[in-house]
Coordinates of C-alpha atoms in Angstrom, one line a residue:
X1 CA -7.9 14.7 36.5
X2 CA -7.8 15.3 32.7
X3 CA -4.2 13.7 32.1
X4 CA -5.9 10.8 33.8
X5 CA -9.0 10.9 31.4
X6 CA -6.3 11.2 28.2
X7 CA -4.6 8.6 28.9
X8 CA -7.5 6.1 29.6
X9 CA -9.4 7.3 26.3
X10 CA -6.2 7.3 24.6
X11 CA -6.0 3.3 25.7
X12 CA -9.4 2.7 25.2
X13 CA -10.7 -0.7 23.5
X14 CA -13.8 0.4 22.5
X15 CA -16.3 3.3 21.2
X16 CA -19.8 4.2 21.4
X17 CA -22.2 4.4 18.6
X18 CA -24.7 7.1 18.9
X19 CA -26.8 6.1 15.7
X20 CA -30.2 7.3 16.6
X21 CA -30.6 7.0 20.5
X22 CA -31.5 10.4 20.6
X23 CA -34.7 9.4 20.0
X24 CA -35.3 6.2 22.3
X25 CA -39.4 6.4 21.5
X26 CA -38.5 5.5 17.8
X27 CA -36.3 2.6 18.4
X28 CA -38.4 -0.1 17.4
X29 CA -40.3 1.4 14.9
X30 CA -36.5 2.6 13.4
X31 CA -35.7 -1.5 13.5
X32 CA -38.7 -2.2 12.1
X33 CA -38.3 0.3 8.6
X34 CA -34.3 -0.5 8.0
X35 CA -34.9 -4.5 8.6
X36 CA -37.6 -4.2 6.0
X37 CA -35.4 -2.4 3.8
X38 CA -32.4 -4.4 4.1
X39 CA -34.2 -7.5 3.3
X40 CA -35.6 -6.1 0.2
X41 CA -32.4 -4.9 -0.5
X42 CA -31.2 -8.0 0.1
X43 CA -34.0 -10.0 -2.3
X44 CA -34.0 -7.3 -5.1
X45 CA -29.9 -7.3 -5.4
X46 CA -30.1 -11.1 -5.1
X47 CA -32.8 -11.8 -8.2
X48 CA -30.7 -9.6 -10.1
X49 CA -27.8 -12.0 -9.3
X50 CA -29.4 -14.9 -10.0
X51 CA -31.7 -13.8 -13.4
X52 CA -27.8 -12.5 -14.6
X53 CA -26.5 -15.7 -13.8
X54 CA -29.2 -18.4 -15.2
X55 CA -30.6 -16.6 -17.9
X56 CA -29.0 -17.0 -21.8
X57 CA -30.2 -13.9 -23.1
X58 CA -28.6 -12.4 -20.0
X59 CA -24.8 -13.5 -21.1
X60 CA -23.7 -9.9 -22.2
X61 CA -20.6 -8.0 -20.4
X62 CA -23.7 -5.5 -19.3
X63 CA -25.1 -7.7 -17.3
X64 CA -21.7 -9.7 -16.0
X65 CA -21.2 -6.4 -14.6
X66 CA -24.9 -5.7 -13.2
X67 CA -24.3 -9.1 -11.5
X68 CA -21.2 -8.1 -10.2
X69 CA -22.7 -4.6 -9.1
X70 CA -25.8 -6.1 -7.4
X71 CA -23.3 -8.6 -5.2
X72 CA -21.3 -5.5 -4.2
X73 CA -24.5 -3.6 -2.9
X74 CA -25.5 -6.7 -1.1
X75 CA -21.4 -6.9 0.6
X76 CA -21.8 -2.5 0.8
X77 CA -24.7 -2.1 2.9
X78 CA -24.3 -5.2 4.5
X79 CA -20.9 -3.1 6.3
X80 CA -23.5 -0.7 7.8
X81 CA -27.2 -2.0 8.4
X82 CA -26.3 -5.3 10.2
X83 CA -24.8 -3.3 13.0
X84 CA -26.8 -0.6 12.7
X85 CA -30.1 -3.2 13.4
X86 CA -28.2 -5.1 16.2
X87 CA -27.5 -1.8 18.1
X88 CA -31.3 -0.6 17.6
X89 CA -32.6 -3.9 18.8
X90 CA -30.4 -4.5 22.0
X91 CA -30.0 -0.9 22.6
X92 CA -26.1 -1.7 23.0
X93 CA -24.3 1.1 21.0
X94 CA -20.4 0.3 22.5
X95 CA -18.3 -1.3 19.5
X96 CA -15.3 -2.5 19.8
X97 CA -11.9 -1.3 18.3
X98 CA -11.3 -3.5 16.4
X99 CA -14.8 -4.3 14.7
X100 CA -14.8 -0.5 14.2
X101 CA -11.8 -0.8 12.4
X102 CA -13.2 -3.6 10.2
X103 CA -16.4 -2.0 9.8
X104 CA -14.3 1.1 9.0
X105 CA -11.8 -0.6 6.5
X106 CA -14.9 -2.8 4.6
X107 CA -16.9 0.2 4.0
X108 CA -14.4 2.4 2.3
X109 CA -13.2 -0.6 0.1
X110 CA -16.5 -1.3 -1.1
X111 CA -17.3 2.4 -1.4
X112 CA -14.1 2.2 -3.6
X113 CA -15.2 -0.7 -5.7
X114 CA -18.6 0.5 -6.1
X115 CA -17.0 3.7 -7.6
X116 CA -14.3 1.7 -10.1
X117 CA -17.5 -0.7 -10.9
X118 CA -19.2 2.0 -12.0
X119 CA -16.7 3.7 -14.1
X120 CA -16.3 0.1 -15.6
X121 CA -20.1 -0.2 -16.6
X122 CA -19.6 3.4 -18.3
X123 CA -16.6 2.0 -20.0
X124 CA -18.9 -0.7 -21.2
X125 CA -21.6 1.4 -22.7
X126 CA -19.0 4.1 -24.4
X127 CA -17.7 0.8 -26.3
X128 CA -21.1 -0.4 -27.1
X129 CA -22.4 2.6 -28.7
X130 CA -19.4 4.6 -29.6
X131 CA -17.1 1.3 -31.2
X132 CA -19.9 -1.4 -31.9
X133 CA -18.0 -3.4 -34.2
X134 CA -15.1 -4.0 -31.6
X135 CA -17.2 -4.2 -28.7
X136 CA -17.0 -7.8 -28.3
X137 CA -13.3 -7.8 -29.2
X138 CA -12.8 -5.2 -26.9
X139 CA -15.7 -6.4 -24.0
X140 CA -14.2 -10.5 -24.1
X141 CA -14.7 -12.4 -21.4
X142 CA -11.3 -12.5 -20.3
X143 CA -11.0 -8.7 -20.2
X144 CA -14.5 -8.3 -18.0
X145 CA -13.1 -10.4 -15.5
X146 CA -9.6 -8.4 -15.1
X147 CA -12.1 -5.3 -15.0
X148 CA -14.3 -6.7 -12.0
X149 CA -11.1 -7.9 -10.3
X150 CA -9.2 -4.7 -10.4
X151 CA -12.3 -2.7 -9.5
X152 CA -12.2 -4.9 -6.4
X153 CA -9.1 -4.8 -4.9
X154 CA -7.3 -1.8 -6.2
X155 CA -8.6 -0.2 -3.2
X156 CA -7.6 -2.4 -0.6
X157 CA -4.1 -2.0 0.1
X158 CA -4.2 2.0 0.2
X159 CA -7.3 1.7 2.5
X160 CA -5.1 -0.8 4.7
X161 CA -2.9 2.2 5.2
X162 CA -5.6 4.9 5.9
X163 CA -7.3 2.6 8.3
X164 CA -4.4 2.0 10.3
X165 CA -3.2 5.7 10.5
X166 CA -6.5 6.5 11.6
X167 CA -6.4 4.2 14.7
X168 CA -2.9 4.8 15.5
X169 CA -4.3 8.6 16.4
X170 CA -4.7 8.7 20.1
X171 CA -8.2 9.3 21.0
X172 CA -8.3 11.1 24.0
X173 CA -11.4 14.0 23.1
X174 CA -14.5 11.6 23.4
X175 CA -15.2 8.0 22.6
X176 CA -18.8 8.7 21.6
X177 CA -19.2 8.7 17.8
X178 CA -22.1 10.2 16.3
X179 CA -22.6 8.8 13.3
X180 CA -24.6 5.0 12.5
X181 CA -21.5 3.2 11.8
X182 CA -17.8 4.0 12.2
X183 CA -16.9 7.0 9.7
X184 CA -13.1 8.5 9.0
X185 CA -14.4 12.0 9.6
X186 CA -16.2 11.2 12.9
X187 CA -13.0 9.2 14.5
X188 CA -10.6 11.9 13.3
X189 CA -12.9 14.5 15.1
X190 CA -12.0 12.4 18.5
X191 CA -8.4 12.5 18.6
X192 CA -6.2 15.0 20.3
X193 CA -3.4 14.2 18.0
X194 CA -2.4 16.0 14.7
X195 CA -4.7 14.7 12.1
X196 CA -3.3 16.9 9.1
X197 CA -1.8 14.4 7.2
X198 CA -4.9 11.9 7.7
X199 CA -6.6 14.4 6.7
X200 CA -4.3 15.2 3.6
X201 CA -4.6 11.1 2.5
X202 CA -8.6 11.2 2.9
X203 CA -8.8 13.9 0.4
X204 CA -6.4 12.2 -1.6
X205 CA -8.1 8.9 -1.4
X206 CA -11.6 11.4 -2.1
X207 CA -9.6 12.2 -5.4
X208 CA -8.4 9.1 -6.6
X209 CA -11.4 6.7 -5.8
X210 CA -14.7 9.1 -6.5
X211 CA -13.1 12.0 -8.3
X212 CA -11.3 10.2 -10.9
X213 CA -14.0 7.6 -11.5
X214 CA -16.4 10.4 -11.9
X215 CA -14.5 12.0 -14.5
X216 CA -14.2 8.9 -16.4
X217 CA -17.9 8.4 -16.0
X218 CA -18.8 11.7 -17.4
X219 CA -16.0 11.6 -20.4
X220 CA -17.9 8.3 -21.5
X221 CA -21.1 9.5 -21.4
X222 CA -20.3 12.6 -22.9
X223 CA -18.6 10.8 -26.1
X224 CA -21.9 8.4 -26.1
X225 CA -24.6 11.1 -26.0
X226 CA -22.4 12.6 -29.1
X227 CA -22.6 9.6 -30.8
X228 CA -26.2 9.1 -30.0
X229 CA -27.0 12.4 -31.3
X230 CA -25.8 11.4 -35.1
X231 CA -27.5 8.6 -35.2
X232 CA -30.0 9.3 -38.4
X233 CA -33.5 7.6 -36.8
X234 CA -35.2 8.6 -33.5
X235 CA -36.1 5.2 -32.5
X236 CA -32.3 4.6 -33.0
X237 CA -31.3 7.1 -30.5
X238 CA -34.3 6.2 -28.4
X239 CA -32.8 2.7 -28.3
X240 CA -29.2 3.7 -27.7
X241 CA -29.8 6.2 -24.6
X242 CA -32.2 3.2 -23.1
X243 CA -29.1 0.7 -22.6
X244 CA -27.4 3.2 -20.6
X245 CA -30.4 5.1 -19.0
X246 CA -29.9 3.0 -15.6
X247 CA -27.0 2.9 -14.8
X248 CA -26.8 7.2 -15.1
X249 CA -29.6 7.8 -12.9
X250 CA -28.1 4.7 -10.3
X251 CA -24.7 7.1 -10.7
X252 CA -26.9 10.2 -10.1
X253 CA -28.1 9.4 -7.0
X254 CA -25.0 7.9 -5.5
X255 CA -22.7 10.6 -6.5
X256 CA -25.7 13.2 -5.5
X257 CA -26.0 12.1 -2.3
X258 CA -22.2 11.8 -1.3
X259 CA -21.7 14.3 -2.7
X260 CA -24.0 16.9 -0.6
X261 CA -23.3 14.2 2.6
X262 CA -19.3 15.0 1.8
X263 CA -19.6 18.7 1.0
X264 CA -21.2 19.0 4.5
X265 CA -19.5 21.2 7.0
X266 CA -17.9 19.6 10.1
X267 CA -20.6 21.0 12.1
X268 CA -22.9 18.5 10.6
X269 CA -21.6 15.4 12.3
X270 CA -21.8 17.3 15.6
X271 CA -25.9 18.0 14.8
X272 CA -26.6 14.9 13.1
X273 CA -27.0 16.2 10.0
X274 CA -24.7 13.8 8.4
X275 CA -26.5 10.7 9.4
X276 CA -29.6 11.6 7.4
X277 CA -27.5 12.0 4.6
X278 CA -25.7 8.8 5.0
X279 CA -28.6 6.8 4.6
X280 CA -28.9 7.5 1.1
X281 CA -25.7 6.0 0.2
X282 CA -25.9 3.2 2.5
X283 CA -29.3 1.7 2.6
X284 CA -31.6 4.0 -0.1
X285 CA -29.3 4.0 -3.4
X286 CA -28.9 0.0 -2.9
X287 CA -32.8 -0.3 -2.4
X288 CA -33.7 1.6 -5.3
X289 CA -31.0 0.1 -7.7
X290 CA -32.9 -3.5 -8.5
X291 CA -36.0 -1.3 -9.4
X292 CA -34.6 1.2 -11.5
X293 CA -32.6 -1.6 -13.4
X294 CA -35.6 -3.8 -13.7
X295 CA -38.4 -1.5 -14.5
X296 CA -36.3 0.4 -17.0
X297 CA -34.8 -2.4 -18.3
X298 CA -37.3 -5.0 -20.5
X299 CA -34.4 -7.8 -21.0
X300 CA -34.5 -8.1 -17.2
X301 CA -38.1 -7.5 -16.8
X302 CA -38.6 -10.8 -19.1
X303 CA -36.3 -12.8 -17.3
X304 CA -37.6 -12.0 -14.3
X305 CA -40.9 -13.4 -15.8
X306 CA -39.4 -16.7 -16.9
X307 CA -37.7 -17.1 -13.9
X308 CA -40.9 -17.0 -11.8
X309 CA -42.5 -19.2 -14.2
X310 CA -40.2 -21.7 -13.6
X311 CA -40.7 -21.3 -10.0
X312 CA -44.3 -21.7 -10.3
X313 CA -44.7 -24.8 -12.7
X314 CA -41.9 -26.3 -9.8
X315 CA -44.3 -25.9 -7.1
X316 CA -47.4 -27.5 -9.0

């Protein structure tokens, strides 16, 4: 009986999605909060798009990158919360293999990207403050673009690999996945096969896409709070640490949360724990971004203000 159960699972075309259906009373009320915060993420990520895109005072390599960064939390929780909403509201939770690879795939390249992009905005502010007279030598146009385009596909072909190891594994434990969206950790955790070396390349892929980029984040931050610390005039330094203000506290709580979600012990993703934690990286982090950028940030708070006078002197 359980040879015949192994080799149907280990066959299988599809998984379940547990997401939160252990707790069917709060279905609709859980549609109802993450569709109200998509769509504001979804509005907030896209004004910043489009006040980076039409404004003049706006045509700076920090905000080309902002753009770009906004986009790519549009594209990285749109991976997880679309599914996530369609499951809660038809109460469907199977998924098929190969969208769970895709999901799977799309979500750790954009976790990637968002990572690089980051380092690359960090880059951006070290050269600002630290080398101001070669910043826009340094910063050109042509150089920003490279930047953005590595930063989004350097990741790809080594995730092609890790995705398909993954589901070559023959999964004959389970095909009930408790997590809100398929997650390396939680598939691994079904198969009956060896998963060392999968396991070997995710903490590789752990080093070389967040370790890494973290490093080069806190080397240019360090160098830029030592060069803001000679600066002769407090309003000087005042005005140096508020370019670059953002974007650490939008690394803070990125890295903080997967960070404590990652450093979780496997246990976690058998209680649930690690679900909670996910929605900070997935849906909370890209709702809070357009605020933080905006509200500390008066270049965008002003053309945010221009742009919705425009709006209203179209309408009249």
């Amino acid at each position: 009986m359980e040879i015949n159960i192994e080799v149907n699972l280990s066959h299988l075309n599809e998984f379940t999605l547990l997401g939160f259906s252990d707790h069917p009373n709060l279905q609709d009320i859980l549609f109802g909060i993450f569709l109200v915060i998509y769509l504001n993420i979804l509005i907030g990520n896209g004004l910043i798009i489009i006040i980076t895109k039409s404004d003049a005072t706006l045509q700076t390599p920090m905000y080309f990158f902002l753009g770009n960064f906004a986009f790519l939390e549009i594209c990285y929780t749109s991976a997880v919360l679309p599914r996530m909403l369609s499951d809660l509201w038809t109460r469907n939770k199977n998924i098929s293999l190969l969208a769970c690879a895709v999901q799977l795939f799309f979500f750790f390249v954009l976790a990637a990207t968002e990572t690089l992009l980051m380092a690359v905005m960090a880059y951006d502010r070290y050269v600002a403050i630290c080398k101001p007279l070669y910043y826009t030598l340094i910063m050109n146009h042509k150089m920003c673009i490279q930047l953005v385009i590595a930063s989004w596909i350097s990741g790809v072909p080594i995730l092609i690999g890790q995705t398909y190891q993954v589901f070559s594994l023959p999964f004959c434990n389970s095909n009930v996945i408790n997590h809100i969206y398929c997650d390396m950790s939680s598939l691994m955790m079904l198969s009956c096969g060896d998963t060392f070396w999968n396991e070997v390349s995710v903490y590789a892929d752990t080093v070389l896409f967040g370790f890494f980029p973290f490093l080069l984040i806190i080397s240019s931050y360090t160098r830029i709070f030592i060069s803001i610390h000679k600066l002769p005039t407090k309003i000087g330094r005042s005005k140096a640490f508020s370019t670059c203000s953002s974007h650490l506290i939008v690394m803070g709580l990125f890295y903080g949360s997967a960070i404590i979600a990652y450093l979780q012990p496997k246990d976690s993703y058998r209680t649930g724990i690690e679900k909670i934690l996910s929605l900070f990286y997935t849906s909370l982090t890209p709702l809070f971004n357009p605020l933080i950028y905006s509200l500390r940030n008066k270049d965008v708070i002003m053309a945010m203000k221009k742009l919705f006078s425009k709006l209203r002197v179209m309408r009249e």
